[in-house]
């Protein structure tokens, strides 16, 4: 998910396309077939292809968006991200130090949501 642009579908599709290309190339590798390779090896080419894609670059440039807001607040994180986007993602990456699951409350401590009945 590109948190800054609230976009994720296009990058999910691109990662799937890159994975499909890596699998297709591995299945059609004539040199491997000639050497008796029947498959089952790790698809290491996916990583290389993914890191060469526009989606990887886009996600890498916006990787600090959420963590900066969590760490510095809305105004400070927004300012950090504004500068980071102006500089093309050149500022140091900000990382969340608290795991996501640690920020959740147990269900028993939360108010039950009264959803409306479906209309059938």
Phi, psi and omega in degrees: 000129171274095186303322184294324183256000184050049179232135178217333185297316182294325179284327175296317179296319180295319179296323176294320177296318179296318178297317180297319178297318180296318178294315180301314180296321179294321180289334182254018179285101184294325179296318180294319179297319180295330180275003178087012179287124180258013180093188179093358179274163179292140180274075183291339180293337179302313182301315180298314181294319180296315181292343177269356185273159177295328182294319178299314181298317180298315181290325179295320181292333183252015186296334183269358187303300181296309180302325179293320178293319178296320185279318187253358182086176184297313183287309181295317178293322177296318178295317179300314182291325177299312178296318181298319178290323177298324182269006177071035178077027184272346178289157180299144179294140174258138181238142173288134178265345178256126178296149182306317184296335181284348181267356182270151174265153172297148182303327181296336181271357184256150178287134180292136180273128179265093181283144177292151179291143177294155184278359176085000000 
